[in-house]
Amino acid sequence: MILGNAMTSAALAGERLQAELRTRLGEVEARLTLGFSGREAVEPLVRSALRAAMIPTINGMATVGLVQLPGMMTGQILAGSSPRLAIEYQIVVVFMLAAATAMASLGFVRLAAGRYLTPAHQLRRYLL
């Protein structure tokens, strides 16, 4: 469950980063021309990619317990566990999912952003 959500968020973040680089190529090159480092030049794009990758997880967190009853919590209640204990475990699982998606997205986007830049802080246009 955690691995699947992390992989999905990393893929969303990578796709958004590449799309943003394609559409805002002139802005990134202008920042590089003005003396920004490669990391500083792509920072707004990285933030946008991370925001897009976290949207499904945050939306899922907003509806847990109100609109939907997650599988683990429902299973525990049906097995005879205390509803309070089931809810506590479900909260832990939801926060683990959120942390995993955030870390996977951040790690992937940082690595991908570095791949699009040369050591001399130039864009590798052929990768776009």
Short mmCIF file of C-alpha atoms in Angstrom, two decimals:
data_model
loop_
_atom_site.label_atom_id
_atom_site.label_comp_id
_atom_site.label_asym_id
_atom_site.label_seq_id
_atom_site.Cartn_x
_atom_site.Cartn_y
_atom_site.Cartn_z
CA MET A 1 0.00 0.00 0.00
CA ILE A 2 2.72 2.44 1.00
CA LEU A 3 5.02 1.49 -1.87
CA GLY A 4 2.22 1.80 -4.43
CA ASN A 5 1.23 5.27 -3.23
CA ALA A 6 4.87 6.38 -3.12
CA MET A 7 5.48 5.18 -6.68
CA THR A 8 2.35 6.90 -7.94
CA SER A 9 3.26 10.20 -6.31
CA ALA A 10 6.83 10.03 -7.63
CA ALA A 11 5.51 9.41 -11.15
CA LEU A 12 3.09 12.33 -10.87
CA ALA A 13 5.85 14.60 -9.60
CA GLY A 14 8.24 13.58 -12.37
CA GLU A 15 5.64 14.07 -15.06
CA ARG A 16 4.70 17.51 -13.71
CA LEU A 17 8.35 18.56 -13.45
CA GLN A 18 9.05 17.61 -17.05
CA ALA A 19 5.88 19.32 -18.30
CA GLU A 20 6.72 22.47 -16.34
CA LEU A 21 10.28 22.48 -17.70
CA ARG A 22 8.95 22.24 -21.25
CA THR A 23 6.46 25.07 -20.83
CA ARG A 24 8.63 27.35 -18.70
CA LEU A 25 11.95 26.72 -20.44
CA GLY A 26 12.52 30.42 -21.14
CA GLU A 27 11.97 31.33 -17.50
CA VAL A 28 14.46 28.73 -16.27
CA GLU A 29 17.06 29.81 -18.81
CA ALA A 30 16.54 33.45 -17.85
CA ARG A 31 17.16 32.57 -14.20
CA LEU A 32 20.31 30.67 -15.15
CA THR A 33 21.47 33.64 -17.25
CA LEU A 34 20.94 35.95 -14.28
CA GLY A 35 23.34 33.87 -12.20
CA PHE A 36 21.01 31.56 -10.30
CA SER A 37 22.39 28.11 -9.63
CA GLY A 38 20.67 25.23 -11.36
CA ARG A 39 18.87 24.22 -8.17
CA GLU A 40 17.65 27.79 -7.57
CA ALA A 41 16.51 28.14 -11.19
CA VAL A 42 14.24 25.09 -11.06
CA GLU A 43 13.01 25.58 -7.47
CA PRO A 44 9.57 26.99 -8.44
CA LEU A 45 9.08 24.04 -10.79
CA VAL A 46 10.07 21.57 -8.09
CA ARG A 47 7.55 23.11 -5.69
CA SER A 48 4.82 22.90 -8.31
CA ALA A 49 5.64 19.25 -9.00
CA LEU A 50 5.60 18.36 -5.31
CA ARG A 51 2.28 20.13 -4.82
CA ALA A 52 0.75 18.20 -7.73
CA ALA A 53 2.08 14.89 -6.42
CA MET A 54 0.63 15.41 -2.95
CA ILE A 55 -2.90 16.39 -4.07
CA PRO A 56 -4.29 12.82 -4.25
CA THR A 57 -2.88 11.95 -0.82
CA ILE A 58 -4.22 15.10 0.81
CA ASN A 59 -7.64 14.58 -0.78
CA GLY A 60 -7.65 11.02 0.53
CA MET A 61 -6.76 12.22 4.01
CA ALA A 62 -9.61 14.72 3.94
CA THR A 63 -12.24 12.05 3.35
CA VAL A 64 -11.02 9.26 5.66
CA GLY A 65 -13.66 8.51 8.25
CA LEU A 66 -16.16 11.04 6.90
CA VAL A 67 -17.00 9.74 3.46
CA GLN A 68 -15.19 6.44 3.34
CA LEU A 69 -14.21 3.79 5.84
CA PRO A 70 -10.73 2.51 4.98
CA GLY A 71 -10.23 -1.23 4.69
CA MET A 72 -7.92 -1.72 7.65
CA MET A 73 -10.17 0.16 10.04
CA THR A 74 -13.29 -1.64 8.83
CA GLY A 75 -11.56 -5.01 9.09
CA GLN A 76 -10.47 -4.36 12.65
CA ILE A 77 -13.94 -3.26 13.72
CA LEU A 78 -15.57 -6.30 12.08
CA ALA A 79 -13.01 -8.57 13.78
CA GLY A 80 -14.14 -7.25 17.16
CA SER A 81 -11.45 -4.70 17.90
CA SER A 82 -12.30 -1.49 19.69
CA PRO A 83 -13.39 1.25 17.24
CA ARG A 84 -11.07 3.69 19.00
CA LEU A 85 -8.08 1.37 18.51
CA ALA A 86 -9.04 0.84 14.86
CA ILE A 87 -9.23 4.59 14.32
CA GLU A 88 -5.84 5.11 15.97
CA TYR A 89 -4.24 2.51 13.71
CA GLN A 90 -5.89 4.03 10.66
CA ILE A 91 -4.55 7.48 11.56
CA VAL A 92 -1.05 6.03 11.81
CA VAL A 93 -1.43 4.35 8.42
CA VAL A 94 -2.70 7.53 6.78
CA PHE A 95 0.22 9.54 8.15
CA MET A 96 2.65 6.83 7.00
CA LEU A 97 1.18 7.06 3.51
CA ALA A 98 1.47 10.85 3.52
CA ALA A 99 5.08 10.74 4.72
CA ALA A 100 6.03 8.09 2.19
CA THR A 101 4.47 9.98 -0.71
CA ALA A 102 6.14 13.23 0.35
CA MET A 103 9.58 11.63 0.72
CA ALA A 104 9.31 9.65 -2.52
CA SER A 105 8.15 12.69 -4.47
CA LEU A 106 10.83 14.93 -3.03
CA GLY A 107 13.60 12.42 -3.62
CA PHE A 108 12.53 11.69 -7.17
CA VAL A 109 12.05 15.33 -8.14
CA ARG A 110 15.43 16.33 -6.69
CA LEU A 111 17.16 13.56 -8.63
CA ALA A 112 15.23 14.32 -11.82
CA ALA A 113 15.91 18.06 -11.58
CA GLY A 114 19.62 17.32 -11.23
CA ARG A 115 19.49 15.16 -14.35
CA TYR A 116 18.10 18.03 -16.43
CA LEU A 117 21.04 20.26 -15.44
CA THR A 118 24.71 19.95 -16.31
CA PRO A 119 27.47 20.51 -13.74
CA ALA A 120 27.94 23.92 -15.39
CA HIS A 121 24.31 24.84 -14.51
CA GLN A 122 22.99 24.57 -18.05
CA LEU A 123 19.77 22.88 -19.16
CA ARG A 124 20.02 19.64 -21.09
CA ARG A 125 17.43 20.50 -23.74
CA TYR A 126 17.64 17.10 -25.42
CA LEU A 127 16.05 15.48 -22.36
CA LEU A 128 12.94 17.63 -22.63
#
